[in-house]
PDB file of C-alpha atoms in Angstrom:
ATOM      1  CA  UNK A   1      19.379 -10.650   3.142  1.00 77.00           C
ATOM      2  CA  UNK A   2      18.396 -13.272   0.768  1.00 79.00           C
ATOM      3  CA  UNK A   3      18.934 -13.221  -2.813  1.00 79.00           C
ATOM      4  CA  UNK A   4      16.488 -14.696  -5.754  1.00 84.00           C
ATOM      5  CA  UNK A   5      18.219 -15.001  -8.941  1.00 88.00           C
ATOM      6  CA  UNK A   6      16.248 -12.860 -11.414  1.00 92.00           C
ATOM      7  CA  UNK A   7      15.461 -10.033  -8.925  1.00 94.00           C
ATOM      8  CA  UNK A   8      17.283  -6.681  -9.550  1.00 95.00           C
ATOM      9  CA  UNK A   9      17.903  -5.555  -5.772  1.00 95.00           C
ATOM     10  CA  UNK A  10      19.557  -2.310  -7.483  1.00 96.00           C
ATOM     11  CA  UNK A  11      16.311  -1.119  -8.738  1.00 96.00           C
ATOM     12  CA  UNK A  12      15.521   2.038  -7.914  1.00 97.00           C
ATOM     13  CA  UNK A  13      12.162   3.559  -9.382  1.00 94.00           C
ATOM     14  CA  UNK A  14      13.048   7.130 -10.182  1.00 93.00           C
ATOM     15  CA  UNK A  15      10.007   8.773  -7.701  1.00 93.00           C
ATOM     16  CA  UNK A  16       7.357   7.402  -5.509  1.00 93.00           C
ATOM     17  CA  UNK A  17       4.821   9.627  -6.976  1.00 89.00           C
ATOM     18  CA  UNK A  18       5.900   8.296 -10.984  1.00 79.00           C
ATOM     19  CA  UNK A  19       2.746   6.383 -12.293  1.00 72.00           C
ATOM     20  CA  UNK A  20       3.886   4.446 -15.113  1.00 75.00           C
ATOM     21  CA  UNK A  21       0.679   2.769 -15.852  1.00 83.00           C
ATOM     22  CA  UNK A  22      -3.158   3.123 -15.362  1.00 85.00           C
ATOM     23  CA  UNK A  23      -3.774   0.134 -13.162  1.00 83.00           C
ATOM     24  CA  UNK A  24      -0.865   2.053 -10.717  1.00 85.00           C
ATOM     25  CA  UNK A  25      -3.151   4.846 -10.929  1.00 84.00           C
ATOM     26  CA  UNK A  26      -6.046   3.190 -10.374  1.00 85.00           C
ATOM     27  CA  UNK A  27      -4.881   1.307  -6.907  1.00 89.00           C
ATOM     28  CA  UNK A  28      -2.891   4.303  -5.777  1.00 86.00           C
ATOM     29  CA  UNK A  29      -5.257   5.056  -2.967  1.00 88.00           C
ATOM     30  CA  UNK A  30      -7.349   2.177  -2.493  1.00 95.00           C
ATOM     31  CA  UNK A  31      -6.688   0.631   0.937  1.00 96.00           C
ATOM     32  CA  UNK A  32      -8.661  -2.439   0.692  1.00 97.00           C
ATOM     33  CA  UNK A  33      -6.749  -5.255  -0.553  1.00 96.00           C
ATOM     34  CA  UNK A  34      -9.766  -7.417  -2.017  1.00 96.00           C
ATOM     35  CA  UNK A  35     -11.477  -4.698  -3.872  1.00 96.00           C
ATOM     36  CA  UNK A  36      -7.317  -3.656  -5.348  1.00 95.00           C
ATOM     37  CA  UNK A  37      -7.552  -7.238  -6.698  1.00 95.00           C
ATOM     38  CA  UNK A  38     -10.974  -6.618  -7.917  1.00 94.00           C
ATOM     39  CA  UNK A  39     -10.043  -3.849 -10.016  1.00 95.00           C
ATOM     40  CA  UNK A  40      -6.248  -4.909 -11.679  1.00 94.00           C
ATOM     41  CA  UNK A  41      -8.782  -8.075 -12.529  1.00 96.00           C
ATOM     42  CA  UNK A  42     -11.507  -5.722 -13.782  1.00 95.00           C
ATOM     43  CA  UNK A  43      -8.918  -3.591 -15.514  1.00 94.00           C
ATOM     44  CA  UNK A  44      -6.861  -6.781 -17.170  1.00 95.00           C
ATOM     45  CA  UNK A  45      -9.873  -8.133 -18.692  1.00 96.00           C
ATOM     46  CA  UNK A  46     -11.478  -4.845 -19.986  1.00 95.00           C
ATOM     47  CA  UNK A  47     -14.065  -4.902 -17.808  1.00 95.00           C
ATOM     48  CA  UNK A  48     -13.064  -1.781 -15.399  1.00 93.00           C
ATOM     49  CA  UNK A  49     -15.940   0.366 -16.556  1.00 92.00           C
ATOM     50  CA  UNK A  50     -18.458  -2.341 -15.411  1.00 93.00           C
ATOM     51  CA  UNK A  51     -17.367  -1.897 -11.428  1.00 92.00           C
ATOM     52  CA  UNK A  52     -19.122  -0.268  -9.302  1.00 92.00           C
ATOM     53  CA  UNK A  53     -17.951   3.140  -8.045  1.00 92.00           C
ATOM     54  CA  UNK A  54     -17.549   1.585  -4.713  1.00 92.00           C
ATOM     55  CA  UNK A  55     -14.738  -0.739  -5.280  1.00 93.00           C
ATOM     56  CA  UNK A  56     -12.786   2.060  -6.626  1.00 93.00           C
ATOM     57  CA  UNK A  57     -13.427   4.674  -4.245  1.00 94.00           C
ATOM     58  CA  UNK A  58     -10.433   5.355  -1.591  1.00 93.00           C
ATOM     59  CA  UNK A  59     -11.736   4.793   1.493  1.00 94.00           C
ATOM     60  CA  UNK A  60     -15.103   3.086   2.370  1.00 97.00           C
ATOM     61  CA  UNK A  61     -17.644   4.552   5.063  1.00 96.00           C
ATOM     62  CA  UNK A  62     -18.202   2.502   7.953  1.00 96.00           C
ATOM     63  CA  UNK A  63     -21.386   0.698   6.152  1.00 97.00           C
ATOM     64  CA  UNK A  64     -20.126   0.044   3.465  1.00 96.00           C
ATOM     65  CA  UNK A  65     -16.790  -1.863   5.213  1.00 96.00           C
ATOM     66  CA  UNK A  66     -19.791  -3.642   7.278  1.00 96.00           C
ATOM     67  CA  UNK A  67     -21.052  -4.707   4.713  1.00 95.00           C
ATOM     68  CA  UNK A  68     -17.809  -5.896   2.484  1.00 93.00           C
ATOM     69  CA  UNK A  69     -16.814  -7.642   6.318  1.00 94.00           C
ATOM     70  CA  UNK A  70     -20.234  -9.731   6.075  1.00 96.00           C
ATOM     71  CA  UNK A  71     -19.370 -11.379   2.739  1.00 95.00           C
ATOM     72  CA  UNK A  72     -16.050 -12.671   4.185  1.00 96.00           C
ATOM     73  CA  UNK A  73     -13.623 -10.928   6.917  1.00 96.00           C
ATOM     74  CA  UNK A  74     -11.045 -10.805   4.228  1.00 95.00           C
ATOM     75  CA  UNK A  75     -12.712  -7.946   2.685  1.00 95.00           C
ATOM     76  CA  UNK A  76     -11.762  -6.219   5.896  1.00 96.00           C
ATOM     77  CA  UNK A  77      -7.951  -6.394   5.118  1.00 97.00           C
ATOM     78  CA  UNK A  78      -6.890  -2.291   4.190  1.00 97.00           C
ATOM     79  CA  UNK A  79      -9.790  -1.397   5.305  1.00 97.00           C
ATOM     80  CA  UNK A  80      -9.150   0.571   8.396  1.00 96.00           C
ATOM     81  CA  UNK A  81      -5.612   2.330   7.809  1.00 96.00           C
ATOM     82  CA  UNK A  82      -5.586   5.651   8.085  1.00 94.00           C
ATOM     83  CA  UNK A  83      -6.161   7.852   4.855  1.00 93.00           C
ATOM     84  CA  UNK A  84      -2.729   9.013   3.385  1.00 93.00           C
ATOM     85  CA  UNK A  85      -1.799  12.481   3.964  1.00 90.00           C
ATOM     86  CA  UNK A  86      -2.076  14.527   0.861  1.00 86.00           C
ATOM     87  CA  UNK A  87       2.109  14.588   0.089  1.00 90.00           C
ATOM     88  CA  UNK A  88       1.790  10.749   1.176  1.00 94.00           C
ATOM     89  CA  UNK A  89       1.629   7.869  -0.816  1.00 94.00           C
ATOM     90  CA  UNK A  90       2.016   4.260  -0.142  1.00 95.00           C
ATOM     91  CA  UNK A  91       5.319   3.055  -1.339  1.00 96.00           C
ATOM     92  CA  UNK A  92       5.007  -0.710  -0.091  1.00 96.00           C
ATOM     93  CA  UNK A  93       2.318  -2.816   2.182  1.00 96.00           C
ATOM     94  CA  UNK A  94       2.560  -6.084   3.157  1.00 96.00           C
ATOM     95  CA  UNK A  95      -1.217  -8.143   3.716  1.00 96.00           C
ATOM     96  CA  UNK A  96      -0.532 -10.589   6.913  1.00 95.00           C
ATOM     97  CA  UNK A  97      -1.872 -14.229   5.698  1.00 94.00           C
ATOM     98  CA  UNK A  98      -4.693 -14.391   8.235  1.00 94.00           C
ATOM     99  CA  UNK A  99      -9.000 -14.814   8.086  1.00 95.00           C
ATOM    100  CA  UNK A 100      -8.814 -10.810   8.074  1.00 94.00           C
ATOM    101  CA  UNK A 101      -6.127  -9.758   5.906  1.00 95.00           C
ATOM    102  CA  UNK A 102      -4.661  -7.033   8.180  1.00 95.00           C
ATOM    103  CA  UNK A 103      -2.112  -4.579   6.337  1.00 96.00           C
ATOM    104  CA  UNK A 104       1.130  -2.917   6.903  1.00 96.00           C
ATOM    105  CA  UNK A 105       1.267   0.010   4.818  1.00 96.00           C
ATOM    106  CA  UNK A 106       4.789   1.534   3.855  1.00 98.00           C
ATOM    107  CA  UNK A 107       4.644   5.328   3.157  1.00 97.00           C
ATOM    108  CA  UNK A 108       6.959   8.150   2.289  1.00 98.00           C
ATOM    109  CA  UNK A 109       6.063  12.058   1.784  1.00 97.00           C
ATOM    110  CA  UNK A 110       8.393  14.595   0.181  1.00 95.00           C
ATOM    111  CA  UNK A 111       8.900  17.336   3.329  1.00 93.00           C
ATOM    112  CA  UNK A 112      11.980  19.685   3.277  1.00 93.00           C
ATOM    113  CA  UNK A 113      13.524  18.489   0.108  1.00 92.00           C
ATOM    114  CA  UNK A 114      14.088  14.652   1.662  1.00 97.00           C
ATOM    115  CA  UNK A 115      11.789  11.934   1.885  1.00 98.00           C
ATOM    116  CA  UNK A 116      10.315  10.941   5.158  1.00 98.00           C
ATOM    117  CA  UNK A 117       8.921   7.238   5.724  1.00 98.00           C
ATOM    118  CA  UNK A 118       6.553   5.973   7.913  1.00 97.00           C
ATOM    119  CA  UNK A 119       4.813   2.393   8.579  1.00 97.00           C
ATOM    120  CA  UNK A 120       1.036   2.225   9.822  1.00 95.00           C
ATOM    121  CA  UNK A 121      -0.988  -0.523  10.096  1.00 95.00           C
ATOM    122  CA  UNK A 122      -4.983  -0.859  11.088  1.00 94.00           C
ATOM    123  CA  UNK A 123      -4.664  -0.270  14.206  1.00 88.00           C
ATOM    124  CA  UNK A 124      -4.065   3.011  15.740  1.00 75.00           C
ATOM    125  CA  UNK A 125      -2.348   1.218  19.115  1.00 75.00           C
ATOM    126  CA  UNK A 126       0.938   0.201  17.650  1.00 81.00           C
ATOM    127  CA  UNK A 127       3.607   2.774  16.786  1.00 87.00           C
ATOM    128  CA  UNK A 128       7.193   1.678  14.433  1.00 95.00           C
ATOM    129  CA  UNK A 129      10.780   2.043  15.060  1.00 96.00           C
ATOM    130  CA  UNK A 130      12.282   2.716  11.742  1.00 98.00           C
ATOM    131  CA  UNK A 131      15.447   1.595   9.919  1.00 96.00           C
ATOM    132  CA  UNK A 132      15.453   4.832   8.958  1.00 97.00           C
ATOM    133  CA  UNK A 133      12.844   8.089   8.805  1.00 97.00           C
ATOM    134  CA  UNK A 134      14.801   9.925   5.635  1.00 97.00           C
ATOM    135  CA  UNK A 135      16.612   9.364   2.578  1.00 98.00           C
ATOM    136  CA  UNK A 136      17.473  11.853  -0.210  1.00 98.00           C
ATOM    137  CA  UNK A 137      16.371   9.546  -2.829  1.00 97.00           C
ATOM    138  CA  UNK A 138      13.684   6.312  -2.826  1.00 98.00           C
ATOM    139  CA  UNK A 139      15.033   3.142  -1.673  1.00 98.00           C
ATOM    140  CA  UNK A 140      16.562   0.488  -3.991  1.00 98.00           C
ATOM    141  CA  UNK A 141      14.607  -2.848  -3.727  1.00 97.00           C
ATOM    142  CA  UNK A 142      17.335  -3.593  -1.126  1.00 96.00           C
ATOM    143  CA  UNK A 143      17.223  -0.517   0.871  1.00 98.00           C
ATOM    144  CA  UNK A 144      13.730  -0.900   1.035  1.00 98.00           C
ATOM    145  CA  UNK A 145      14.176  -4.881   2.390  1.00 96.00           C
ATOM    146  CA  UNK A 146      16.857  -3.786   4.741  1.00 97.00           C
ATOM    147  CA  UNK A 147      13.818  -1.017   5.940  1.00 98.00           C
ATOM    148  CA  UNK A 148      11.269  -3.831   6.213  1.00 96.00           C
ATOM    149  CA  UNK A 149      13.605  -6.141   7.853  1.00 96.00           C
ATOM    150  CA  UNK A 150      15.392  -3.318  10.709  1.00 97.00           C
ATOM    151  CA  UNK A 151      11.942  -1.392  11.583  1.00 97.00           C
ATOM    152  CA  UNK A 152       9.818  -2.955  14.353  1.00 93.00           C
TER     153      UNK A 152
END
């Protein structure tokens, strides 16, 4: 694994489900990526009661991602992963660098006193090998690089 200088790799937050600020809050469950830029933008320059409940909703119904698509395929990128479950949360995601932005998403859930991961991405065809599916505690930055880089 490669190092950066300046990067703790022992960093471990304490829990997944620990929101230390509002904007965390905020983005928790929004899948799109566009509209999660949209509001930490709207929310750093005190404008996040001026956006439209749509951008800050979840999930999007299947007109209204029709619509976002028709402005620029872009706004498609998050749009389609699955909802999380409700002990789920997204822990990482990775946006590919391509005209429609498609998303990895990273997950763990708390089930029998450990922490179960999971990767899903937009579409429903394509199912992970993992590093690992449990740990007692969340990753360190490393551990979760070493996930990212062993799961396929």
């Amino acid at each position: 694994m490669k190092r950066y200088r300046g990067i703790k790799h022992s960093f471990r937050p304490k829990s997944y489900w620990n929101d230390g600020n509002v904007p965390q809050v905020l983005l928790r469950d929004v899948k799109g990526t566009e509209r999660r830029k949209m509001i930490k933008h709207y929310y750093e320059q005190g404008m996040f009661q001026e956006l439209d409940e749509t951008f800050t909703k979840s999930s999007l119904t299947e007109d209204e991602r029709n619509r976002f698509g028709a402005i620029h395929p872009s706004f498609m990128g998050g749009e389609y992963l699955t909802d999380c479950n409700p002990s789920e949360t997204e822990i990482a995601r990775v946006t590919l660098r391509s005209t429609t932005q498609d998303v990895i998403s990273i997950r763990a859930k708390r089930e029998d006193g450990e922490l179960r991961y999971s990767i899903v991405d937009e579409y429903d065809d394509h199912e992970f090998s993992l590093w690992t599916e449990f740990s007692q505690k969340p990753f360190s930055l490393k551990e979760l690089i070493e996930f990212l880089d062993n799961s396929s």
